[in-house]
């Protein structure tokens, strides 16, 4: 199998990196085997598998289990051992803080190798869907909407029962009344549960709860009227080598209050007196920009186009109309700008 894994294979880098780590100091459990019972998988093997899955975009514990039994690289990395999906999932669940320290150690290694010498980062956030279903997430609006739906269903079934009482009794009518009664009982149970969820929701700091994944929150996405129950993962990336300098998982749906926090973290990791940070318009906030300035961080980001932007003399590309018959662009002031032509470099001139 050694012949299949070349010297320049990234798998060898994973193997060497993990072998150099002091897993006990980082906080991993299961390093010393128990006195009784079957020996568990050593955390170094599971960490190698975790990093391999991260680099190859294989996040599912079941997929990693399959890779351990069929992928030559993974078989070499694990010494032909094949942990099951529950072992892999429990390793990630039980060693969250230790995995975070491994990421920090990797950043330190990149700094020691001279890969993080540029004091410039790009900051952005991504929404990641949680295990929590939308129906298991409750906000004030969702509770009110669900209560209205339940009350409407109760009124409809009561109306049907009233209509049934005015008809001649038959076996079919009796069966219908039984079904309606059972449905009303279930609706009353749902109403009682909704009251409990509403109390929990109102007692929370942000007036929102998620039943399956308590830390996840409902967040708006780029699509109009769409959203996801999950997390907002903030990342600061080195602009030269595109290495992740620092990251943070938050349950705040907006990026507007994340700029200074992420920029200061990146500045601390890079150990630099000054820092240049680039972000998109979703991070624009006067207080955040001021906090960055006071911390020695220069921020570059576009200002959102507000209703008063045009009165300030700022225009967007939508304000420049193309005139195909003249092949020019007309600006808001009425001036015409010819479209630039491609230039040809003359090499025959003295």
mmCIF file of C-alpha atoms in Angstrom:
data_model
loop_
_atom_site.group_PDB
_atom_site.id
_atom_site.type_symbol
_atom_site.label_atom_id
_atom_site.label_comp_id
_atom_site.label_asym_id
_atom_site.label_seq_id
_atom_site.Cartn_x
_atom_site.Cartn_y
_atom_site.Cartn_z
ATOM 1 C CA UNK A 1 0.000 0.000 0.000
ATOM 2 C CA UNK A 2 3.001 2.290 0.490
ATOM 3 C CA UNK A 3 3.450 2.387 -3.288
ATOM 4 C CA UNK A 4 -0.031 3.900 -3.657
ATOM 5 C CA UNK A 5 0.739 6.819 -1.345
ATOM 6 C CA UNK A 6 3.379 9.073 -2.895
ATOM 7 C CA UNK A 7 5.769 11.222 -0.901
ATOM 8 C CA UNK A 8 3.921 14.387 -1.975
ATOM 9 C CA UNK A 9 0.463 13.038 -1.103
ATOM 10 C CA UNK A 10 -1.446 15.366 1.296
ATOM 11 C CA UNK A 11 -2.369 12.289 3.343
ATOM 12 C CA UNK A 12 1.239 12.057 4.497
ATOM 13 C CA UNK A 13 1.045 15.671 5.681
ATOM 14 C CA UNK A 14 -2.051 14.842 7.750
ATOM 15 C CA UNK A 15 -0.264 11.839 9.237
ATOM 16 C CA UNK A 16 2.868 13.840 10.119
ATOM 17 C CA UNK A 17 0.891 16.816 11.507
ATOM 18 C CA UNK A 18 -1.235 14.715 13.870
ATOM 19 C CA UNK A 19 1.714 12.603 15.029
ATOM 20 C CA UNK A 20 3.511 15.775 16.167
ATOM 21 C CA UNK A 21 0.583 16.956 18.307
ATOM 22 C CA UNK A 22 0.384 16.447 22.062
ATOM 23 C CA UNK A 23 -3.197 15.197 22.151
ATOM 24 C CA UNK A 24 -3.328 15.007 25.948
ATOM 25 C CA UNK A 25 -2.317 18.651 26.253
ATOM 26 C CA UNK A 26 -4.958 19.613 23.678
ATOM 27 C CA UNK A 27 -7.639 17.904 25.738
ATOM 28 C CA UNK A 28 -8.486 14.743 23.785
ATOM 29 C CA UNK A 29 -9.898 11.858 25.785
ATOM 30 C CA UNK A 30 -9.243 8.156 25.372
ATOM 31 C CA UNK A 31 -5.464 8.447 24.992
ATOM 32 C CA UNK A 32 -4.743 6.025 27.836
ATOM 33 C CA UNK A 33 -6.716 2.747 27.501
ATOM 34 C CA UNK A 34 -9.035 1.644 30.263
ATOM 35 C CA UNK A 35 -7.952 -1.195 32.541
ATOM 36 C CA UNK A 36 -10.957 -3.290 31.522
ATOM 37 C CA UNK A 37 -13.009 -3.717 28.380
ATOM 38 C CA UNK A 38 -12.113 -3.696 24.722
ATOM 39 C CA UNK A 39 -9.474 -1.075 23.707
ATOM 40 C CA UNK A 40 -10.996 1.943 21.981
ATOM 41 C CA UNK A 41 -9.738 3.646 18.845
ATOM 42 C CA UNK A 42 -6.865 5.977 19.601
ATOM 43 C CA UNK A 43 -7.902 9.648 19.164
ATOM 44 C CA UNK A 44 -4.982 10.235 16.760
ATOM 45 C CA UNK A 45 -6.578 7.862 14.227
ATOM 46 C CA UNK A 46 -9.985 9.493 14.527
ATOM 47 C CA UNK A 47 -8.418 12.961 14.289
ATOM 48 C CA UNK A 48 -6.632 11.974 11.072
ATOM 49 C CA UNK A 49 -9.935 10.737 9.661
ATOM 50 C CA UNK A 50 -11.671 13.943 10.737
ATOM 51 C CA UNK A 51 -9.050 16.153 9.038
ATOM 52 C CA UNK A 52 -9.120 14.006 5.890
ATOM 53 C CA UNK A 53 -12.893 14.371 5.707
ATOM 54 C CA UNK A 54 -12.625 18.134 6.234
ATOM 55 C CA UNK A 55 -10.093 18.530 3.404
ATOM 56 C CA UNK A 56 -12.133 16.380 1.025
ATOM 57 C CA UNK A 57 -15.562 17.767 1.944
ATOM 58 C CA UNK A 58 -16.760 14.509 3.486
ATOM 59 C CA UNK A 59 -18.619 15.606 6.620
ATOM 60 C CA UNK A 60 -21.036 12.713 7.122
ATOM 61 C CA UNK A 61 -19.925 10.138 9.692
ATOM 62 C CA UNK A 62 -21.558 7.384 7.620
ATOM 63 C CA UNK A 63 -19.651 8.452 4.503
ATOM 64 C CA UNK A 64 -16.404 8.518 6.487
ATOM 65 C CA UNK A 65 -17.191 4.998 7.689
ATOM 66 C CA UNK A 66 -17.541 3.850 4.071
ATOM 67 C CA UNK A 67 -14.330 5.645 3.050
ATOM 68 C CA UNK A 68 -12.424 3.768 5.768
ATOM 69 C CA UNK A 69 -13.388 0.488 4.132
ATOM 70 C CA UNK A 70 -12.809 1.309 0.456
ATOM 71 C CA UNK A 71 -10.536 4.358 0.076
ATOM 72 C CA UNK A 72 -6.828 3.449 -0.255
ATOM 73 C CA UNK A 73 -5.712 6.786 1.216
ATOM 74 C CA UNK A 74 -7.922 6.416 4.292
ATOM 75 C CA UNK A 75 -6.965 2.758 4.730
ATOM 76 C CA UNK A 76 -3.289 3.780 4.757
ATOM 77 C CA UNK A 77 -3.973 6.694 7.088
ATOM 78 C CA UNK A 78 -5.842 4.515 9.631
ATOM 79 C CA UNK A 79 -3.659 1.427 9.332
ATOM 80 C CA UNK A 80 -6.587 -0.568 7.880
ATOM 81 C CA UNK A 81 -8.752 0.108 10.923
ATOM 82 C CA UNK A 82 -12.406 0.915 10.174
ATOM 83 C CA UNK A 83 -14.335 2.756 12.930
ATOM 84 C CA UNK A 84 -18.116 2.810 12.601
ATOM 85 C CA UNK A 85 -20.170 5.967 12.090
ATOM 86 C CA UNK A 86 -21.228 6.224 15.754
ATOM 87 C CA UNK A 87 -17.603 6.171 16.910
ATOM 88 C CA UNK A 88 -16.756 8.928 14.409
ATOM 89 C CA UNK A 89 -19.776 11.041 15.387
ATOM 90 C CA UNK A 90 -19.099 10.647 19.127
ATOM 91 C CA UNK A 91 -15.469 11.669 18.614
ATOM 92 C CA UNK A 92 -16.540 14.949 17.028
ATOM 93 C CA UNK A 93 -19.239 15.530 19.633
ATOM 94 C CA UNK A 94 -17.050 14.816 22.672
ATOM 95 C CA UNK A 95 -13.912 16.671 21.547
ATOM 96 C CA UNK A 96 -15.204 20.017 20.283
ATOM 97 C CA UNK A 97 -12.858 22.252 22.338
ATOM 98 C CA UNK A 98 -9.863 20.025 21.546
ATOM 99 C CA UNK A 99 -10.596 20.190 17.811
ATOM 100 C CA UNK A 100 -10.671 23.974 18.095
ATOM 101 C CA UNK A 101 -7.188 23.882 19.643
ATOM 102 C CA UNK A 102 -5.976 21.727 16.747
ATOM 103 C CA UNK A 103 -7.142 24.445 14.339
ATOM 104 C CA UNK A 104 -5.247 27.032 16.401
ATOM 105 C CA UNK A 105 -2.125 24.855 16.330
ATOM 106 C CA UNK A 106 -2.378 24.610 12.546
ATOM 107 C CA UNK A 107 -2.521 28.396 12.275
ATOM 108 C CA UNK A 108 0.582 28.620 14.464
ATOM 109 C CA UNK A 109 2.340 26.157 12.168
ATOM 110 C CA UNK A 110 1.417 28.248 9.120
ATOM 111 C CA UNK A 111 2.846 31.321 10.858
ATOM 112 C CA UNK A 112 6.074 29.478 11.684
ATOM 113 C CA UNK A 113 6.374 28.452 8.028
ATOM 114 C CA UNK A 114 5.993 32.080 6.920
ATOM 115 C CA UNK A 115 2.612 31.609 5.262
ATOM 116 C CA UNK A 116 0.842 34.300 7.304
ATOM 117 C CA UNK A 117 3.176 37.239 6.862
ATOM 118 C CA UNK A 118 0.623 39.450 5.075
ATOM 119 C CA UNK A 119 -1.446 41.485 7.544
ATOM 120 C CA UNK A 120 -4.532 41.380 5.352
ATOM 121 C CA UNK A 121 -7.690 39.300 5.733
ATOM 122 C CA UNK A 122 -11.072 38.918 4.075
ATOM 123 C CA UNK A 123 -14.059 38.396 6.359
ATOM 124 C CA UNK A 124 -17.302 36.702 5.420
ATOM 125 C CA UNK A 125 -20.033 34.540 6.903
ATOM 126 C CA UNK A 126 -21.994 31.501 5.760
ATOM 127 C CA UNK A 127 -25.272 30.018 6.961
ATOM 128 C CA UNK A 128 -25.112 26.315 7.833
ATOM 129 C CA UNK A 129 -28.286 24.315 8.281
ATOM 130 C CA UNK A 130 -28.714 22.575 11.620
ATOM 131 C CA UNK A 131 -30.353 19.238 12.355
ATOM 132 C CA UNK A 132 -33.311 21.188 13.729
ATOM 133 C CA UNK A 133 -36.364 21.157 11.445
ATOM 134 C CA UNK A 134 -38.255 24.410 10.782
ATOM 135 C CA UNK A 135 -41.309 22.976 12.490
ATOM 136 C CA UNK A 136 -39.220 22.487 15.640
ATOM 137 C CA UNK A 137 -38.184 26.132 15.757
ATOM 138 C CA UNK A 138 -40.478 28.686 17.430
ATOM 139 C CA UNK A 139 -40.520 32.468 17.327
ATOM 140 C CA UNK A 140 -43.266 34.858 18.390
ATOM 141 C CA UNK A 141 -44.578 35.110 14.815
ATOM 142 C CA UNK A 142 -44.480 31.338 14.309
ATOM 143 C CA UNK A 143 -46.375 30.714 17.556
ATOM 144 C CA UNK A 144 -49.087 33.203 16.606
ATOM 145 C CA UNK A 145 -49.343 31.755 13.113
ATOM 146 C CA UNK A 146 -49.537 28.180 14.417
ATOM 147 C CA UNK A 147 -52.163 29.127 17.013
ATOM 148 C CA UNK A 148 -54.309 30.721 14.298
ATOM 149 C CA UNK A 149 -54.048 27.533 12.217
ATOM 150 C CA UNK A 150 -55.054 25.346 15.153
ATOM 151 C CA UNK A 151 -57.968 27.580 16.106
ATOM 152 C CA UNK A 152 -59.187 27.557 12.500
ATOM 153 C CA UNK A 153 -59.047 23.744 12.424
ATOM 154 C CA UNK A 154 -60.895 23.496 15.753
ATOM 155 C CA UNK A 155 -63.641 25.823 14.512
ATOM 156 C CA UNK A 156 -64.001 23.796 11.313
ATOM 157 C CA UNK A 157 -64.325 20.471 13.149
ATOM 158 C CA UNK A 158 -66.803 21.917 15.673
ATOM 159 C CA UNK A 159 -68.898 23.203 12.789
ATOM 160 C CA UNK A 160 -68.894 19.736 11.236
ATOM 161 C CA UNK A 161 -69.941 18.211 14.585
ATOM 162 C CA UNK A 162 -72.820 20.700 14.862
ATOM 163 C CA UNK A 163 -73.961 19.756 11.367
ATOM 164 C CA UNK A 164 -73.766 16.059 12.277
ATOM 165 C CA UNK A 165 -75.949 16.595 15.361
ATOM 166 C CA UNK A 166 -78.761 17.890 13.143
ATOM 167 C CA UNK A 167 -78.764 14.751 10.950
ATOM 168 C CA UNK A 168 -80.480 11.436 11.461
ATOM 169 C CA UNK A 169 -78.202 8.987 13.333
ATOM 170 C CA UNK A 170 -76.559 6.320 11.142
ATOM 171 C CA UNK A 171 -73.505 4.083 11.459
ATOM 172 C CA UNK A 172 -71.576 6.170 8.926
ATOM 173 C CA UNK A 173 -72.483 9.370 10.795
ATOM 174 C CA UNK A 174 -71.390 7.820 14.104
ATOM 175 C CA UNK A 175 -68.017 6.866 12.603
ATOM 176 C CA UNK A 176 -67.593 10.405 11.265
ATOM 177 C CA UNK A 177 -68.386 11.897 14.686
ATOM 178 C CA UNK A 178 -65.808 9.578 16.269
ATOM 179 C CA UNK A 179 -63.132 10.683 13.789
ATOM 180 C CA UNK A 180 -63.917 14.355 14.351
ATOM 181 C CA UNK A 181 -63.791 13.892 18.119
ATOM 182 C CA UNK A 182 -60.379 12.211 17.874
ATOM 183 C CA UNK A 183 -59.071 15.041 15.701
ATOM 184 C CA UNK A 184 -60.329 17.626 18.183
ATOM 185 C CA UNK A 185 -58.575 15.778 21.008
ATOM 186 C CA UNK A 186 -55.288 15.831 19.091
ATOM 187 C CA UNK A 187 -55.709 19.525 18.323
ATOM 188 C CA UNK A 188 -56.267 20.301 22.005
ATOM 189 C CA UNK A 189 -53.060 18.395 22.835
ATOM 190 C CA UNK A 190 -51.181 20.431 20.220
ATOM 191 C CA UNK A 191 -52.625 23.642 21.656
ATOM 192 C CA UNK A 192 -51.381 22.651 25.124
ATOM 193 C CA UNK A 193 -47.885 21.912 23.762
ATOM 194 C CA UNK A 194 -47.892 25.215 21.913
ATOM 195 C CA UNK A 195 -48.593 27.048 25.163
ATOM 196 C CA UNK A 196 -45.560 25.357 26.760
ATOM 197 C CA UNK A 197 -43.355 26.222 23.752
ATOM 198 C CA UNK A 198 -44.567 29.820 23.870
ATOM 199 C CA UNK A 199 -43.604 30.140 27.543
ATOM 200 C CA UNK A 200 -40.129 28.752 26.786
ATOM 201 C CA UNK A 201 -39.792 31.055 23.794
ATOM 202 C CA UNK A 202 -40.754 34.180 25.735
ATOM 203 C CA UNK A 203 -38.350 33.237 28.526
ATOM 204 C CA UNK A 204 -35.359 33.006 26.146
ATOM 205 C CA UNK A 205 -33.123 36.046 25.646
ATOM 206 C CA UNK A 206 -33.871 36.408 21.927
ATOM 207 C CA UNK A 207 -37.441 35.058 22.179
ATOM 208 C CA UNK A 208 -36.679 32.047 19.997
ATOM 209 C CA UNK A 209 -36.235 28.346 20.765
ATOM 210 C CA UNK A 210 -35.215 25.257 18.792
ATOM 211 C CA UNK A 211 -36.282 21.902 20.186
ATOM 212 C CA UNK A 212 -33.936 19.481 18.413
ATOM 213 C CA UNK A 213 -30.787 21.617 18.285
ATOM 214 C CA UNK A 214 -31.170 24.181 21.107
ATOM 215 C CA UNK A 215 -28.315 26.437 19.947
ATOM 216 C CA UNK A 216 -29.564 26.834 16.367
ATOM 217 C CA UNK A 217 -31.627 29.853 15.322
ATOM 218 C CA UNK A 218 -33.876 30.840 12.432
ATOM 219 C CA UNK A 219 -31.934 33.073 10.038
ATOM 220 C CA UNK A 220 -32.809 34.866 6.842
ATOM 221 C CA UNK A 221 -30.876 33.882 3.716
ATOM 222 C CA UNK A 222 -30.198 35.718 0.483
ATOM 223 C CA UNK A 223 -33.385 34.401 -1.101
ATOM 224 C CA UNK A 224 -36.390 36.691 -0.694
ATOM 225 C CA UNK A 225 -38.728 35.353 1.977
ATOM 226 C CA UNK A 226 -36.521 32.314 2.614
ATOM 227 C CA UNK A 227 -34.655 31.282 5.716
ATOM 228 C CA UNK A 228 -32.814 28.453 7.421
ATOM 229 C CA UNK A 229 -32.636 27.134 10.964
ATOM 230 C CA UNK A 230 -28.928 26.839 11.646
ATOM 231 C CA UNK A 231 -25.762 28.739 12.436
ATOM 232 C CA UNK A 232 -23.851 31.710 11.092
ATOM 233 C CA UNK A 233 -20.189 30.708 10.668
ATOM 234 C CA UNK A 234 -17.836 33.704 10.533
ATOM 235 C CA UNK A 235 -14.424 33.244 8.905
ATOM 236 C CA UNK A 236 -11.375 35.477 8.434
ATOM 237 C CA UNK A 237 -9.142 34.313 5.560
ATOM 238 C CA UNK A 238 -5.592 35.351 4.697
ATOM 239 C CA UNK A 239 -5.789 37.218 1.378
ATOM 240 C CA UNK A 240 -2.485 35.858 0.025
ATOM 241 C CA UNK A 241 -2.687 32.097 0.615
ATOM 242 C CA UNK A 242 -6.435 31.888 1.398
ATOM 243 C CA UNK A 243 -5.783 30.147 4.702
ATOM 244 C CA UNK A 244 -8.385 30.391 7.453
ATOM 245 C CA UNK A 245 -6.883 32.585 10.165
ATOM 246 C CA UNK A 246 -9.755 32.411 12.647
ATOM 247 C CA UNK A 247 -13.393 31.384 12.757
ATOM 248 C CA UNK A 248 -16.361 31.617 15.063
ATOM 249 C CA UNK A 249 -19.814 30.030 15.109
ATOM 250 C CA UNK A 250 -22.642 32.325 16.146
ATOM 251 C CA UNK A 251 -26.431 32.053 16.207
ATOM 252 C CA UNK A 252 -26.908 35.668 15.139
ATOM 253 C CA UNK A 253 -28.411 35.797 11.687
ATOM 254 C CA UNK A 254 -26.937 39.166 10.697
ATOM 255 C CA UNK A 255 -23.276 39.893 9.884
ATOM 256 C CA UNK A 256 -23.627 43.553 10.842
ATOM 257 C CA UNK A 257 -22.267 43.138 14.384
ATOM 258 C CA UNK A 258 -19.486 40.677 13.522
ATOM 259 C CA UNK A 259 -16.875 42.869 11.789
ATOM 260 C CA UNK A 260 -14.896 44.195 14.762
ATOM 261 C CA UNK A 261 -14.974 40.881 16.613
ATOM 262 C CA UNK A 262 -13.587 38.857 13.694
ATOM 263 C CA UNK A 263 -11.043 41.524 12.694
ATOM 264 C CA UNK A 264 -9.681 41.769 16.251
ATOM 265 C CA UNK A 265 -9.412 37.986 16.484
ATOM 266 C CA UNK A 266 -7.506 37.868 13.189
ATOM 267 C CA UNK A 267 -5.199 40.654 14.348
ATOM 268 C CA UNK A 268 -4.431 38.757 17.553
ATOM 269 C CA UNK A 269 -3.737 35.502 15.683
ATOM 270 C CA UNK A 270 -1.443 37.194 13.165
ATOM 271 C CA UNK A 271 0.311 39.095 15.979
ATOM 272 C CA UNK A 272 0.515 42.308 14.016
ATOM 273 C CA UNK A 273 0.238 45.934 15.069
ATOM 274 C CA UNK A 274 -1.956 46.879 12.099
ATOM 275 C CA UNK A 275 -4.343 44.935 9.918
ATOM 276 C CA UNK A 276 -6.238 45.446 6.692
ATOM 277 C CA UNK A 277 -9.664 43.811 6.536
ATOM 278 C CA UNK A 278 -12.013 43.458 3.566
ATOM 279 C CA UNK A 279 -15.720 42.620 3.877
ATOM 280 C CA UNK A 280 -18.954 42.951 1.902
ATOM 281 C CA UNK A 281 -21.740 45.474 2.432
ATOM 282 C CA UNK A 282 -23.530 43.226 4.899
ATOM 283 C CA UNK A 283 -20.928 44.177 7.510
ATOM 284 C CA UNK A 284 -21.386 47.928 7.157
ATOM 285 C CA UNK A 285 -21.923 49.497 10.563
ATOM 286 C CA UNK A 286 -20.554 52.827 11.784
ATOM 287 C CA UNK A 287 -19.933 51.542 15.315
ATOM 288 C CA UNK A 288 -18.133 48.442 14.019
ATOM 289 C CA UNK A 289 -15.924 50.506 11.684
ATOM 290 C CA UNK A 290 -15.064 52.863 14.548
ATOM 291 C CA UNK A 291 -14.158 49.929 16.797
ATOM 292 C CA UNK A 292 -11.849 48.583 14.078
ATOM 293 C CA UNK A 293 -10.221 52.001 13.610
ATOM 294 C CA UNK A 294 -9.533 52.293 17.331
ATOM 295 C CA UNK A 295 -7.950 48.818 17.278
ATOM 296 C CA UNK A 296 -5.572 49.732 14.430
ATOM 297 C CA UNK A 297 -7.548 47.915 11.766
ATOM 298 C CA UNK A 298 -8.179 49.505 8.371
ATOM 299 C CA UNK A 299 -11.480 48.315 6.908
ATOM 300 C CA UNK A 300 -12.476 48.343 3.246
ATOM 301 C CA UNK A 301 -16.129 47.643 2.509
ATOM 302 C CA UNK A 302 -18.888 49.149 0.347
ATOM 303 C CA UNK A 303 -21.528 51.362 1.857
ATOM 304 C CA UNK A 304 -25.068 50.087 1.208
ATOM 305 C CA UNK A 305 -27.189 52.101 -1.220
ATOM 306 C CA UNK A 306 -29.808 53.747 0.991
ATOM 307 C CA UNK A 307 -32.676 56.047 0.080
ATOM 308 C CA UNK A 308 -30.466 59.101 0.644
ATOM 309 C CA UNK A 309 -27.447 57.760 -1.231
ATOM 310 C CA UNK A 310 -28.250 59.576 -4.496
ATOM 311 C CA UNK A 311 -28.668 62.868 -2.712
ATOM 312 C CA UNK A 312 -25.121 62.353 -1.426
ATOM 313 C CA UNK A 313 -23.872 62.004 -4.996
ATOM 314 C CA UNK A 314 -23.423 58.210 -4.995
ATOM 315 C CA UNK A 315 -24.863 56.132 -7.827
ATOM 316 C CA UNK A 316 -24.961 52.440 -8.667
ATOM 317 C CA UNK A 317 -24.552 50.674 -11.989
ATOM 318 C CA UNK A 318 -28.334 50.585 -12.360
ATOM 319 C CA UNK A 319 -28.260 54.371 -12.766
ATOM 320 C CA UNK A 320 -26.127 54.151 -15.931
ATOM 321 C CA UNK A 321 -28.283 53.243 -18.937
ATOM 322 C CA UNK A 322 -26.794 51.680 -22.052
ATOM 323 C CA UNK A 323 -27.893 53.204 -25.383
ATOM 324 C CA UNK A 324 -27.389 50.444 -28.003
ATOM 325 C CA UNK A 325 -28.133 52.670 -31.012
ATOM 326 C CA UNK A 326 -25.228 54.971 -30.065
ATOM 327 C CA UNK A 327 -23.166 52.327 -28.243
ATOM 328 C CA UNK A 328 -22.736 54.630 -25.238
ATOM 329 C CA UNK A 329 -23.703 54.746 -21.566
ATOM 330 C CA UNK A 330 -25.820 57.638 -20.291
ATOM 331 C CA UNK A 331 -25.012 58.786 -16.762
ATOM 332 C CA UNK A 332 -27.574 60.286 -14.310
ATOM 333 C CA UNK A 333 -26.354 63.798 -15.285
ATOM 334 C CA UNK A 334 -27.210 63.144 -18.928
ATOM 335 C CA UNK A 335 -23.616 62.876 -20.152
ATOM 336 C CA UNK A 336 -22.657 60.111 -22.584
ATOM 337 C CA UNK A 337 -19.725 57.783 -22.068
ATOM 338 C CA UNK A 338 -18.476 55.764 -25.073
ATOM 339 C CA UNK A 339 -17.854 52.114 -24.360
ATOM 340 C CA UNK A 340 -14.066 51.462 -24.208
ATOM 341 C CA UNK A 341 -12.577 49.615 -27.147
ATOM 342 C CA UNK A 342 -9.906 46.915 -26.975
ATOM 343 C CA UNK A 343 -6.443 48.358 -27.591
ATOM 344 C CA UNK A 344 -3.946 46.668 -29.913
ATOM 345 C CA UNK A 345 -0.283 46.802 -28.940
ATOM 346 C CA UNK A 346 1.944 47.793 -31.910
ATOM 347 C CA UNK A 347 5.283 46.002 -31.936
ATOM 348 C CA UNK A 348 6.513 47.324 -35.291
ATOM 349 C CA UNK A 349 7.200 50.827 -34.018
ATOM 350 C CA UNK A 350 10.782 51.957 -33.363
#
